[in-house]
N, C-alpha and C. Protein backbone atom coordinates (compact mmCIF):
# COMPACT_ATOMS: atom_id res chain seq x y z
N UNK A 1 58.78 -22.52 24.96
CA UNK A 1 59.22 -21.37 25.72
C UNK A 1 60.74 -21.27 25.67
N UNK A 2 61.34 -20.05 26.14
CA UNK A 2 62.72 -20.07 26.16
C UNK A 2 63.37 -21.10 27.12
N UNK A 3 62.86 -21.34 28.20
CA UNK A 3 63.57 -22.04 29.00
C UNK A 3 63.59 -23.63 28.53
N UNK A 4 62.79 -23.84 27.15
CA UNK A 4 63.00 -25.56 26.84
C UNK A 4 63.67 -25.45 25.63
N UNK A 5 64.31 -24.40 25.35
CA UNK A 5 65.33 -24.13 24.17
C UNK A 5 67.36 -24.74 24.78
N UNK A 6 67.47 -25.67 24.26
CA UNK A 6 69.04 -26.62 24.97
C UNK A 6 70.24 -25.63 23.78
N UNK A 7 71.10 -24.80 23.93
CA UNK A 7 71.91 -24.24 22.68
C UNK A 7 73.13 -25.33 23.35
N UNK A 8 73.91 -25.63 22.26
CA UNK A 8 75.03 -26.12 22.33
C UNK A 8 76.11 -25.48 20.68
N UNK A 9 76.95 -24.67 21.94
CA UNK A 9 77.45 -23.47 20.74
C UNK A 9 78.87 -24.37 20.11
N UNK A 10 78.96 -23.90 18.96
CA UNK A 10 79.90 -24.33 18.19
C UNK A 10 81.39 -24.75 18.93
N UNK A 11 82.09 -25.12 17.88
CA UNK A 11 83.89 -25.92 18.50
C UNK A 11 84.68 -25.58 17.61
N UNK A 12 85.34 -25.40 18.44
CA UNK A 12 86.82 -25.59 17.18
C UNK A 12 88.04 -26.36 17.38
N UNK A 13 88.66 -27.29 17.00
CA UNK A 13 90.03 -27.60 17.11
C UNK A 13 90.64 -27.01 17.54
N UNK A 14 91.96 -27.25 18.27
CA UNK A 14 92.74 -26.07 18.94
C UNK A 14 94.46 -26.36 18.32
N UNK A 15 94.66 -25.35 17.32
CA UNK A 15 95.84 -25.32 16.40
C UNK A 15 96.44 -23.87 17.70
N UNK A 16 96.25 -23.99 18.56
CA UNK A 16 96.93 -22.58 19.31
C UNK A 16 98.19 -22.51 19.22
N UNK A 17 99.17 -21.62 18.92
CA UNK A 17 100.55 -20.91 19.14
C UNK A 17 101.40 -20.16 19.77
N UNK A 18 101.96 -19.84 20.61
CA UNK A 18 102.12 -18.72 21.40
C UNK A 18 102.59 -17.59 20.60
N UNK A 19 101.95 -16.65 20.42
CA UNK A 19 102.53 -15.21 19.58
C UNK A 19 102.39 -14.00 20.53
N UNK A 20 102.81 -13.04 20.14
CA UNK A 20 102.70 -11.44 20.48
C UNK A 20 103.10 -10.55 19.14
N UNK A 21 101.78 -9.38 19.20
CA UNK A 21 102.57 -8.48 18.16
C UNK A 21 103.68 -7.67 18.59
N UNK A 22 104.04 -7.47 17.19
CA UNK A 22 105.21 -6.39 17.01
C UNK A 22 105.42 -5.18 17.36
N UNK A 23 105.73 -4.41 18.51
CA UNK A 23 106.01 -3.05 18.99
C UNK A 23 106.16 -2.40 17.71
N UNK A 24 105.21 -1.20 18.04
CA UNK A 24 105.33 0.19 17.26
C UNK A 24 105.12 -0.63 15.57
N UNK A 25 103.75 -1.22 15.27
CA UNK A 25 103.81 -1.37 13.84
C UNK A 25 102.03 -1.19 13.95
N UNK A 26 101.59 -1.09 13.02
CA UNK A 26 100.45 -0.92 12.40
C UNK A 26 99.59 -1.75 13.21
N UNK A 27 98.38 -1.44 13.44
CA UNK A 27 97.19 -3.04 14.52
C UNK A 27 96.48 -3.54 12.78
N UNK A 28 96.88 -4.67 12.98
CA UNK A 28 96.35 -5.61 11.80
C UNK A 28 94.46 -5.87 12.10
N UNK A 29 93.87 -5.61 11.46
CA UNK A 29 92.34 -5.87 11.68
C UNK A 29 92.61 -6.84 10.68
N UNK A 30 91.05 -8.10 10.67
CA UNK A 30 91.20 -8.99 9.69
C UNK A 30 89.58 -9.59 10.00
N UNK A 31 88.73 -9.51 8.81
CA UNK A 31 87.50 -9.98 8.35
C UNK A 31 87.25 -10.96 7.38
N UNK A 32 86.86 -12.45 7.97
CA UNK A 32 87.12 -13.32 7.22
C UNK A 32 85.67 -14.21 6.77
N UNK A 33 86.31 -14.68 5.75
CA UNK A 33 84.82 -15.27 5.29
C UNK A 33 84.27 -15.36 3.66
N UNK A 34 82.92 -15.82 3.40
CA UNK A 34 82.65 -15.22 2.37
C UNK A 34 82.11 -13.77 2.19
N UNK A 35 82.63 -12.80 1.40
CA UNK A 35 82.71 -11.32 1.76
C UNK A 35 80.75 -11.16 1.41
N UNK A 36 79.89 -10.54 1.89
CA UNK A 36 78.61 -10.00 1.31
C UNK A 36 78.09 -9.35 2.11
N UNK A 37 76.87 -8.61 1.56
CA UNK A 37 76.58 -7.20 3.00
C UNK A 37 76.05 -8.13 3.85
N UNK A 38 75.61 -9.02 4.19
CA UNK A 38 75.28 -10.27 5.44
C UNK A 38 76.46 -9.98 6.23
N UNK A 39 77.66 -10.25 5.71
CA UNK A 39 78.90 -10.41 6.24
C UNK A 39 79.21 -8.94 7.10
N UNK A 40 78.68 -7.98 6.14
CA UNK A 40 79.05 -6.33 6.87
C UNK A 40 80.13 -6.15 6.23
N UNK A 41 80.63 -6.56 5.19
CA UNK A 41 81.56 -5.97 4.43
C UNK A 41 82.00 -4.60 4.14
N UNK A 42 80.82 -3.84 4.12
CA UNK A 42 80.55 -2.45 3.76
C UNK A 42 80.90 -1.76 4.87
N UNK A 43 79.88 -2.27 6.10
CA UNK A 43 80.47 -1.31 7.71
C UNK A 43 81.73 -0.93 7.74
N UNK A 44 82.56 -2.82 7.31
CA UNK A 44 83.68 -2.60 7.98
C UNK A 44 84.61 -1.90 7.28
N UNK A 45 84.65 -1.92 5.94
CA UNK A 45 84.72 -1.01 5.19
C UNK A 45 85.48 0.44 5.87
N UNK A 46 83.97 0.90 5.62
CA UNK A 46 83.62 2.46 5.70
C UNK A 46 84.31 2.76 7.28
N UNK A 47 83.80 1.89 8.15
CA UNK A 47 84.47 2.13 10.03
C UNK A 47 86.02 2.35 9.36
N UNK A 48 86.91 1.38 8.54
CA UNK A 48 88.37 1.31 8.47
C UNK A 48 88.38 2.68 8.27
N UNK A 49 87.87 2.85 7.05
CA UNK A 49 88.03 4.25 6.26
C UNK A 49 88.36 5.88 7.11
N UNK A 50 87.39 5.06 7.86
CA UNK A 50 87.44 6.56 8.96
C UNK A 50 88.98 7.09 9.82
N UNK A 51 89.75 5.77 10.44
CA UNK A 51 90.75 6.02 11.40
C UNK A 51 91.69 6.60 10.83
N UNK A 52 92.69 6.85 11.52
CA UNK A 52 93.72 8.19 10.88
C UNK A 52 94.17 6.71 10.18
N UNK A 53 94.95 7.59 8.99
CA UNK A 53 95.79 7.08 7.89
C UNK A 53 97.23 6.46 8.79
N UNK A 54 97.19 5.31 8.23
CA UNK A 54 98.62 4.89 8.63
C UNK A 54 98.48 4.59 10.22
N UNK A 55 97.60 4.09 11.11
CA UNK A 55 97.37 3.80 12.03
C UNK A 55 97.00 2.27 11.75
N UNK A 56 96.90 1.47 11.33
CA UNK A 56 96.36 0.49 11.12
C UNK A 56 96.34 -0.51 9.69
N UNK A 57 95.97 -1.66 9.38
CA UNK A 57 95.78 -2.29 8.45
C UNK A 57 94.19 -2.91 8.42
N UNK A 58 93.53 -2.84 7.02
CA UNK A 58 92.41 -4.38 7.33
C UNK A 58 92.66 -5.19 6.24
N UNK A 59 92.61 -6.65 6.73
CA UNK A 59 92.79 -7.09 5.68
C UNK A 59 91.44 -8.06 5.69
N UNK A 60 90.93 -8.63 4.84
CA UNK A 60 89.83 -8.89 4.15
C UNK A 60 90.31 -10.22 3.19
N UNK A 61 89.79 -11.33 4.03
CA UNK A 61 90.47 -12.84 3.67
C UNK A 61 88.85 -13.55 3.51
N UNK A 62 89.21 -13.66 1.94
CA UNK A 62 87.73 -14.38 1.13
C UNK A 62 87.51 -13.90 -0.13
N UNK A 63 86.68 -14.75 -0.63
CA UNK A 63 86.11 -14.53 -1.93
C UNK A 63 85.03 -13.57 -2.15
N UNK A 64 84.81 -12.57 -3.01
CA UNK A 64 83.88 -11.62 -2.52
C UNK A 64 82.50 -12.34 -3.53
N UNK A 65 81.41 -11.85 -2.75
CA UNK A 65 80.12 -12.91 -3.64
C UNK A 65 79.49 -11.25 -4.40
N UNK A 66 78.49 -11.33 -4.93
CA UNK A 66 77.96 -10.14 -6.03
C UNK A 66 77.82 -9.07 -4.96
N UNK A 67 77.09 -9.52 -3.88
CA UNK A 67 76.79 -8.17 -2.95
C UNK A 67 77.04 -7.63 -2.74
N UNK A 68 79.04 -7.84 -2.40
CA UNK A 68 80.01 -6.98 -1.99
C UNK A 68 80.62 -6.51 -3.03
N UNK A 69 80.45 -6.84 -4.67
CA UNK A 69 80.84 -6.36 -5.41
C UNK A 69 81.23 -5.07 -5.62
N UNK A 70 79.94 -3.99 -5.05
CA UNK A 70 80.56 -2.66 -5.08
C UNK A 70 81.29 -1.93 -3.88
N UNK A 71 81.19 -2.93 -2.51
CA UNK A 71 82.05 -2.40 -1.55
C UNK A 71 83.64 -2.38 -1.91
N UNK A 72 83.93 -3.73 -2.57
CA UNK A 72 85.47 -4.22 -3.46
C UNK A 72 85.73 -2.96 -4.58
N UNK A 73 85.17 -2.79 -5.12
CA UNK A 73 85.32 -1.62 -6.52
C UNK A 73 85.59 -0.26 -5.70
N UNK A 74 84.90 -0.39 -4.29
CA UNK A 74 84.98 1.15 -3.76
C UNK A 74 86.46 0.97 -3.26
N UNK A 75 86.91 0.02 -2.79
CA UNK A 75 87.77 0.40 -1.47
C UNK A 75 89.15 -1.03 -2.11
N UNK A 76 89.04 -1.39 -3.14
CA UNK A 76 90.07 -2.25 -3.73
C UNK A 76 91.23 -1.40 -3.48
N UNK A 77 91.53 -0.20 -4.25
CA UNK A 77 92.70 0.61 -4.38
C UNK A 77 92.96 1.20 -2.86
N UNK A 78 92.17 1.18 -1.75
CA UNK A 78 92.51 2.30 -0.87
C UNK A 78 93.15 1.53 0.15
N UNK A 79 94.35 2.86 0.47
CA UNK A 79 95.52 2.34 1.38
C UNK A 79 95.78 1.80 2.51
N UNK A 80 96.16 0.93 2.30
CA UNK A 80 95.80 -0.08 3.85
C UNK A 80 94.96 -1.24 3.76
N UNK A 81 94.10 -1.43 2.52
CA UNK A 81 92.89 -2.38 2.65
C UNK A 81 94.06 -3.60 1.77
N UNK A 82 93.82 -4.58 2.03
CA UNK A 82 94.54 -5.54 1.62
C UNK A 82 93.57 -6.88 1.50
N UNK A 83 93.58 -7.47 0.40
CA UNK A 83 92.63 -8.24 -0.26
C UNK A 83 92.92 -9.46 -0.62
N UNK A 84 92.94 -10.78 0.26
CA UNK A 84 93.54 -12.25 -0.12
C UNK A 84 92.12 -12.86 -0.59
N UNK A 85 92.24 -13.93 -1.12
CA UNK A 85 91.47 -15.32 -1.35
C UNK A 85 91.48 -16.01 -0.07
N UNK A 86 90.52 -16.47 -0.61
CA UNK A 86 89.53 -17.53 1.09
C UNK A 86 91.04 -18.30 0.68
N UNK A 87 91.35 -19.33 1.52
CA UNK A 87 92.62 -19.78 2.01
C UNK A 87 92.18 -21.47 2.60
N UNK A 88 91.91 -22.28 1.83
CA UNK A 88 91.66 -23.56 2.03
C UNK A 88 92.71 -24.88 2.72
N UNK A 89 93.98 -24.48 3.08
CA UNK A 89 94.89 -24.67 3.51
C UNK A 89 94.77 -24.59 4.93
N UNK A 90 94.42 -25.36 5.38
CA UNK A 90 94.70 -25.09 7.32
C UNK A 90 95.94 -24.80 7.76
N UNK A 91 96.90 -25.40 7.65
CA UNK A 91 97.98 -24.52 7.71
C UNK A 91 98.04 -23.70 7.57
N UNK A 92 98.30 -23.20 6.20
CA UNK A 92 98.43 -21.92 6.02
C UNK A 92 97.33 -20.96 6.25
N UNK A 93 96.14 -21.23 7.05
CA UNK A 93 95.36 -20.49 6.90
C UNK A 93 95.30 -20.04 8.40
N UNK A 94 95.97 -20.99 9.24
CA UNK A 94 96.13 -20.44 10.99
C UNK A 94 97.32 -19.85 10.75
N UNK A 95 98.08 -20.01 10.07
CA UNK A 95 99.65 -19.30 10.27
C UNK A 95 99.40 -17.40 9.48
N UNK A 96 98.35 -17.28 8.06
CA UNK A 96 97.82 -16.11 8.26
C UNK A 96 96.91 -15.54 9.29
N UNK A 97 96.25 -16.35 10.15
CA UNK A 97 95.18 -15.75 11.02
C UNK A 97 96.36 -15.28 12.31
N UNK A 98 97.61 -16.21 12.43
CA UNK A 98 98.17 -15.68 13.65
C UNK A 98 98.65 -14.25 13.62
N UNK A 99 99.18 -14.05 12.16
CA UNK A 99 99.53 -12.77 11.54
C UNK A 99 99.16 -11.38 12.27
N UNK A 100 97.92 -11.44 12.24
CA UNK A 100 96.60 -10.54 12.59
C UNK A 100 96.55 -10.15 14.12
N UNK A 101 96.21 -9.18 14.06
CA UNK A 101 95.87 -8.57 15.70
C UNK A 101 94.37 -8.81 16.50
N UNK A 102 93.73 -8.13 15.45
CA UNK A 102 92.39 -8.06 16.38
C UNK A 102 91.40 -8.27 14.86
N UNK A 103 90.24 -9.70 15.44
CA UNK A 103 89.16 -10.42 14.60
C UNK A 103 88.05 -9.61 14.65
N UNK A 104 87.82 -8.84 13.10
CA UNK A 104 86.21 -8.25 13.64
C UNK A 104 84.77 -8.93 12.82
N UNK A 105 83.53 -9.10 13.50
CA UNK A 105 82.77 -9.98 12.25
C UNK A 105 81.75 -8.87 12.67
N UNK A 106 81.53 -8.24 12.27
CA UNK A 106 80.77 -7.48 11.80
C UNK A 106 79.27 -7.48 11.19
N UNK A 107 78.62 -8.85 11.34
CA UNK A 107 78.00 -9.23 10.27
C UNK A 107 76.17 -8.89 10.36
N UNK A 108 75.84 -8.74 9.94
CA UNK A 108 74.20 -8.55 9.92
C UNK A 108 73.40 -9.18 10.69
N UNK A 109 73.91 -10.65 10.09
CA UNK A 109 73.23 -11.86 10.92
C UNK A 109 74.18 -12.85 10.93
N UNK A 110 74.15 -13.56 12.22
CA UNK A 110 75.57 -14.48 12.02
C UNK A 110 75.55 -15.32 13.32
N UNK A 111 74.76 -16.31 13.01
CA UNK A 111 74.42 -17.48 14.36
C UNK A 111 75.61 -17.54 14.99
N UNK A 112 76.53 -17.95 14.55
CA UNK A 112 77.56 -18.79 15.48
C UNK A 112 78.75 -18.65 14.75
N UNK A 113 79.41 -17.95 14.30
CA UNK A 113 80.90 -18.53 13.32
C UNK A 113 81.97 -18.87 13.84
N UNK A 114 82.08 -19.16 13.02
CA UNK A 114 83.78 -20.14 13.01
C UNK A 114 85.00 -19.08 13.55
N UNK A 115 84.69 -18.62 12.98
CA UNK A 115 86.03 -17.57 12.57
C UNK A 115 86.09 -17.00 13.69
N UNK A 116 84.68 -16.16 14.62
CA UNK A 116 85.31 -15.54 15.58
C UNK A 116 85.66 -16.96 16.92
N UNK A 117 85.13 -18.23 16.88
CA UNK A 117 85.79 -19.07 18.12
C UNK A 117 86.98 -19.13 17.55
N UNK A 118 87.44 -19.12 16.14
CA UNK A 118 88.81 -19.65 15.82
C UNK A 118 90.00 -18.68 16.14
N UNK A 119 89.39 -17.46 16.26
CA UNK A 119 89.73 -16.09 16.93
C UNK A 119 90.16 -16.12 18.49
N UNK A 120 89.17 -16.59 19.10
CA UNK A 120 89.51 -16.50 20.57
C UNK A 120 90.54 -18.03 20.75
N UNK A 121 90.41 -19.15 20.30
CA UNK A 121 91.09 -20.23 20.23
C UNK A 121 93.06 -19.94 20.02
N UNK A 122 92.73 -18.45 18.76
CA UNK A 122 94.30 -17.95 18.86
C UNK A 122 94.64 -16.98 19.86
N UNK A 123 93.70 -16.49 20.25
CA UNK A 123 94.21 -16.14 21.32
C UNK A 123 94.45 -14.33 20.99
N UNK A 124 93.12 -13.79 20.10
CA UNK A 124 92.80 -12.54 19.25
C UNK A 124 91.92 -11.85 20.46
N UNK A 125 91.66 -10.62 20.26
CA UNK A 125 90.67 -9.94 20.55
C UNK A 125 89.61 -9.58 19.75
N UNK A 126 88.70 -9.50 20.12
CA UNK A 126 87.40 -9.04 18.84
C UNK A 126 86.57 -8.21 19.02
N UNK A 127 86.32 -7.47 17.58
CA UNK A 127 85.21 -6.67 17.63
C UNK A 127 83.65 -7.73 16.91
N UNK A 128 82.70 -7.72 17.48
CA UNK A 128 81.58 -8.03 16.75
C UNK A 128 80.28 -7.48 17.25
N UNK A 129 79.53 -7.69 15.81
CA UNK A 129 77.94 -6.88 16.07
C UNK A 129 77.28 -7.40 17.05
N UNK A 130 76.09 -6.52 17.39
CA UNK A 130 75.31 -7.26 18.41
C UNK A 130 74.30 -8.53 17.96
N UNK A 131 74.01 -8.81 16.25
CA UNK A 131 73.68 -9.60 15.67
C UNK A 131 74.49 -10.91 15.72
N UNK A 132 75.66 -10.92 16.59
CA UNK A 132 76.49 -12.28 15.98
C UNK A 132 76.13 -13.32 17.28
N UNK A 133 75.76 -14.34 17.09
CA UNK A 133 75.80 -15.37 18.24
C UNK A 133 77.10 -15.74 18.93
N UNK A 134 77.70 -15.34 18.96
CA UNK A 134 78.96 -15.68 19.62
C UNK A 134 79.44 -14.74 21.22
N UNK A 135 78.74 -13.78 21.16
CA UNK A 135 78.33 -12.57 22.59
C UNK A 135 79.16 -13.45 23.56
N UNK A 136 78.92 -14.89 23.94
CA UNK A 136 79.60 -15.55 25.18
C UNK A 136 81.00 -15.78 24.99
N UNK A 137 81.62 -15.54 23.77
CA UNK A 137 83.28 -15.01 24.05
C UNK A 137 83.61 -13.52 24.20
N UNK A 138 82.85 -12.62 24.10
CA UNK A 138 83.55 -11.21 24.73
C UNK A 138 83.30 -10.93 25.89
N UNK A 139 83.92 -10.41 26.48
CA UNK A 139 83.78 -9.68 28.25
C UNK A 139 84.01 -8.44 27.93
N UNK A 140 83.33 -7.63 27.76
CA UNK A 140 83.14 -6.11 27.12
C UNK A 140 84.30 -5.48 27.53
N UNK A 141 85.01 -4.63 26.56
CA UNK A 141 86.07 -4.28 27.37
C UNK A 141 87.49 -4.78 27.86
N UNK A 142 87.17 -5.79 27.87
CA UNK A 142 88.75 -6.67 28.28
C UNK A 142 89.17 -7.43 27.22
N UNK A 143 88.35 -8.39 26.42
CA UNK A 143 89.01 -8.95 25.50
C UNK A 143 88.12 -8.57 23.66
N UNK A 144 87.30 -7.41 24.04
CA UNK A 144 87.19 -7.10 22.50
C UNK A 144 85.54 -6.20 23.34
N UNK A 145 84.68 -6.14 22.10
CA UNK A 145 83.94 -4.84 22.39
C UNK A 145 82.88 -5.81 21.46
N UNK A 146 81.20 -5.64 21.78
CA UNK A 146 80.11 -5.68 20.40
C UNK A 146 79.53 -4.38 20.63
N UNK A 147 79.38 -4.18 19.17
CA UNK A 147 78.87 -2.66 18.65
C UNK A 147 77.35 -3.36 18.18
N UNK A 148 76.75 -2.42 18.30
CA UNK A 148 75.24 -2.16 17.37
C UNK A 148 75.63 -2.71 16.04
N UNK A 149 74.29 -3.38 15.83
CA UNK A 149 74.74 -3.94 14.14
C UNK A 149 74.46 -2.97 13.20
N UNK A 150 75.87 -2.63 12.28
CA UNK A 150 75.14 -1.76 10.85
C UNK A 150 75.66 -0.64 11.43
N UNK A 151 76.55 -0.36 12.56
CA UNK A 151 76.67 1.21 13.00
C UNK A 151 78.11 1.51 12.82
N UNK A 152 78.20 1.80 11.80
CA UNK A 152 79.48 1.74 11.28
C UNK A 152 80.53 2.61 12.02
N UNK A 153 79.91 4.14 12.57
CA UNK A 153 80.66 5.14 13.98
C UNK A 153 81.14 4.31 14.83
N UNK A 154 80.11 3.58 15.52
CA UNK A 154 80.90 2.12 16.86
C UNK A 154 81.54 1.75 15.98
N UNK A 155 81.55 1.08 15.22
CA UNK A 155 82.66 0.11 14.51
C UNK A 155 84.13 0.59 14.76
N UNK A 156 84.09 2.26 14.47
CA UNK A 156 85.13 2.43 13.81
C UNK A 156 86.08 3.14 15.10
N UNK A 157 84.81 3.08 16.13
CA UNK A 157 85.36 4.00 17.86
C UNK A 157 85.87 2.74 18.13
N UNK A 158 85.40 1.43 17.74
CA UNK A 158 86.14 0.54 18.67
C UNK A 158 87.38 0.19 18.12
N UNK A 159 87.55 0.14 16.51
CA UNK A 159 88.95 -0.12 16.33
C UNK A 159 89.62 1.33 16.48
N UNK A 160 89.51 2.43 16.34
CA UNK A 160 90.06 3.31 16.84
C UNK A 160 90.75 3.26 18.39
N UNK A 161 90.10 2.82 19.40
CA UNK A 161 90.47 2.01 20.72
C UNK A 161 91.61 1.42 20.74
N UNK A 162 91.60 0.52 19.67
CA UNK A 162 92.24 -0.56 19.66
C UNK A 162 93.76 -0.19 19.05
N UNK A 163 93.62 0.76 17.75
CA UNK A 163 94.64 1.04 17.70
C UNK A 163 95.79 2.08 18.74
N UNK A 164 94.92 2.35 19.68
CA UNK A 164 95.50 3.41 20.40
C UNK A 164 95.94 2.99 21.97
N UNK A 165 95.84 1.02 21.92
CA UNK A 165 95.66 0.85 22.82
C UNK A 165 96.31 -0.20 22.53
N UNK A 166 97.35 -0.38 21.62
CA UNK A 166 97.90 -1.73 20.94
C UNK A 166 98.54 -2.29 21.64
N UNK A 167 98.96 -1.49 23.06
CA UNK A 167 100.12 -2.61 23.85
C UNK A 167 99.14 -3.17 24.70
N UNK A 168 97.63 -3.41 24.65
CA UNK A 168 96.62 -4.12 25.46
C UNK A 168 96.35 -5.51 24.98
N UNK A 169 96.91 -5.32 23.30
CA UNK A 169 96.46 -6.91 22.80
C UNK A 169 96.45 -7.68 22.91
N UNK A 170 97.89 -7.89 23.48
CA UNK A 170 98.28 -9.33 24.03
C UNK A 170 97.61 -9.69 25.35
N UNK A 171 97.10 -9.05 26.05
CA UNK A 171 96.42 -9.46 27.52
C UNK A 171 95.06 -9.54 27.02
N UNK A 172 94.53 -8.85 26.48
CA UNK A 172 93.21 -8.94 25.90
C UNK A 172 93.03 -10.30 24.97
N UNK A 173 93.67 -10.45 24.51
CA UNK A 173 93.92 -11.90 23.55
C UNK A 173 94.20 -12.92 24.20
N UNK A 174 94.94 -12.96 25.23
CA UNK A 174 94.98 -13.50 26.93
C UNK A 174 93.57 -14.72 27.13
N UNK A 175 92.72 -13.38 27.66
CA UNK A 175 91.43 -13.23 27.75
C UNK A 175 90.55 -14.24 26.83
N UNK A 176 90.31 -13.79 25.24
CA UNK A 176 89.63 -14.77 24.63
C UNK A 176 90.31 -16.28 24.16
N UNK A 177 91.77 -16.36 24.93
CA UNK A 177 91.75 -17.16 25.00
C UNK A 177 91.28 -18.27 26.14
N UNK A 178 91.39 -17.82 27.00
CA UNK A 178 90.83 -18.51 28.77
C UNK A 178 89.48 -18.73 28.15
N UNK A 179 88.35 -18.02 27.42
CA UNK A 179 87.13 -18.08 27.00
C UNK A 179 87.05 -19.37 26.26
N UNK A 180 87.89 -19.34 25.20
CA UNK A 180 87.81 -20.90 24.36
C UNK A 180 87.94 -21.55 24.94
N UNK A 181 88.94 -21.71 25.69
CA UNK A 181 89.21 -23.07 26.69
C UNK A 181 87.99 -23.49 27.64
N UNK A 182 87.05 -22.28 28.49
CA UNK A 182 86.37 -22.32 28.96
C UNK A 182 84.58 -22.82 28.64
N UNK A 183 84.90 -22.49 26.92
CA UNK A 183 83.49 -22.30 26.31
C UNK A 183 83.45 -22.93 24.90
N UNK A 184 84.48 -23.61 24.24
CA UNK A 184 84.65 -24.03 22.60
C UNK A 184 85.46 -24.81 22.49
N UNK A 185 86.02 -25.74 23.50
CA UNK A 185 87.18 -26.77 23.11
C UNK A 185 86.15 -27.71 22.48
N UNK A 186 86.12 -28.82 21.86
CA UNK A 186 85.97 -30.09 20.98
C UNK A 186 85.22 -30.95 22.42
N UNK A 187 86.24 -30.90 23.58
CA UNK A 187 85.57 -31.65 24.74
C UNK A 187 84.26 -31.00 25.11
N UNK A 188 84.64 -29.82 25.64
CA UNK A 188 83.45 -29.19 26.11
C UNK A 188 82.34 -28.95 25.35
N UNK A 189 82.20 -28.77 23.86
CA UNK A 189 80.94 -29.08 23.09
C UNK A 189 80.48 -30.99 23.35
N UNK A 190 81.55 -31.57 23.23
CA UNK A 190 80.74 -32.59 23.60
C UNK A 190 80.43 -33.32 24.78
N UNK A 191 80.49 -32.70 26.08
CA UNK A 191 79.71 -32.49 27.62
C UNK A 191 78.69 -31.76 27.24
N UNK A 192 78.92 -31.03 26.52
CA UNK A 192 77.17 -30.07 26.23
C UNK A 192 76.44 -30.77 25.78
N UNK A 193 77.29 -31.44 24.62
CA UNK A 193 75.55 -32.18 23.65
C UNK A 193 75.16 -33.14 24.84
N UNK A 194 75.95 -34.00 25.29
CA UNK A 194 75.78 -35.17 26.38
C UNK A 194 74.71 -34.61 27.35
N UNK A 195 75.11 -33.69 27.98
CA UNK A 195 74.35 -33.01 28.63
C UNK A 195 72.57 -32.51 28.30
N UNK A 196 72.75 -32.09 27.39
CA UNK A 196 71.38 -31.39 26.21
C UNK A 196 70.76 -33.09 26.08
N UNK A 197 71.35 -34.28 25.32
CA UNK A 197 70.86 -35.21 25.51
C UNK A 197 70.26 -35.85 26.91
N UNK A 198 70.52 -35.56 27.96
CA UNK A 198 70.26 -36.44 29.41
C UNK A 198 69.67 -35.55 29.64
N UNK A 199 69.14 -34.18 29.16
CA UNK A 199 68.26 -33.35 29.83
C UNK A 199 66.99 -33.71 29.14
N UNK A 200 66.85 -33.52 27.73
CA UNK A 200 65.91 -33.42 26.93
C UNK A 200 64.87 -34.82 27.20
N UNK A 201 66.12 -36.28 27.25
CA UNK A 201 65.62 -37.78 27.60
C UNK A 201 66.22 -38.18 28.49
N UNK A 202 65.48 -37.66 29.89
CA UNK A 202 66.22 -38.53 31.21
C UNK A 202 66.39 -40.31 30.62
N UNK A 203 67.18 -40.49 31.72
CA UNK A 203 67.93 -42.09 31.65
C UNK A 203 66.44 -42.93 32.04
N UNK A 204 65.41 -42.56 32.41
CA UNK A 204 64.37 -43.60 33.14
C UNK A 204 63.42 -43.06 32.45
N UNK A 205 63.35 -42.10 31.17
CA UNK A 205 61.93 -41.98 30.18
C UNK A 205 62.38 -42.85 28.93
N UNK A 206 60.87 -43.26 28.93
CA UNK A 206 61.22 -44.33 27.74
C UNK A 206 60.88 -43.38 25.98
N UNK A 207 61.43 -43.55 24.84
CA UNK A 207 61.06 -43.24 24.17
C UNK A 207 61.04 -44.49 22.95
């Protein structure tokens, strides 16, 4: 039954920095990963596509796999979309993520990722689908938004929001950060498992 189901949600290290964006410049979006329509490559895509020109950036950090092959061919050249390699460098790979404004994962299906705790850990706001397991870092509204999965209109109302609402980021980013601390530090996953363990095998059942 559901109630004998124990989740103990993912962790992340905490490389945190203190940043703020830049008054009056573009809201940086950033979708990371290996790129494929799993990922929602395409949504996020097409949602960018929509907002006024010159309101914004996405940038798109990863290797693209065959699936996304023709989302890349569509939207390689178009203005604003900006296209790195997955980034194996921890360093350098939190010092591009600090870059960024607001984390969107978008993805089809997507238990638990990395990317969006590593998101709230910097201290980002996020957009994600209602498919992504991660739901217990947003507070709707205050520190990022989940859209319907695959609905590329929400997608593109919520970064539309966002760009129009850019001097909110930093408090909103505030926000998912109090969440990591609250819900994804390294300690607190391991009080959970501890926990999940002493529930599953009390101290006085023998196994």
């Amino acid at each position: 039954t559901k109630s004998e189901i124990n989740i103990c949600h993912n962790s992340a290290d905490d490389s945190y920095k203190e940043t703020s964006r830049k008054e009056n410049t573009a809201v940086k979006f950033t979708i990371i990963g290996a790129m494929s329509l799993r990922k929602g490559i395409d949504v996020c895509c097409t949602a960018f596509a929509k907002l006024p020109e010159g309101s914004a950036e996405l940038h798109v950090i990863g290797n693209t796999t065959d699936s996304a092959a023709p989302t890349y061919e569509q939207y390689k050249k178009y203005p604003n979309i900006f296209w790195h390699p997955a980034i194996s460098d921890q360093i350098q790979k939190f010092e591009t993520f600090r870059e960024m404004d607001v984390f969107l994962v978008p993805s089809r299906d997507d238990c638990n990722p990395l990317v969006a705790i590593e998101a709230a850990m910097l201290g980002k706001p996020l957009i994600i689908s209602s498919n992504v397991g991660t739901a217990y870092l947003i507070e709707e509204g205050k520190n990022g938004f989940i859209t319907s999965t695959g609905n590329i209109d929400a997608l593109s109302e919520k970064m539309l929001w966002m760009t129009k609402h850019a001097d909110k980021l930093d408090q909103m980013g505030a926000l998912s950060r109090k969440l990591f601390l609250q819900t994804s530090t390294n300690d607190v996953y391991e009080q959970n498992f501890i926990n999940v363990i002493n529930k599953v095998f009390p101290k006085n059942q023998k196994v």
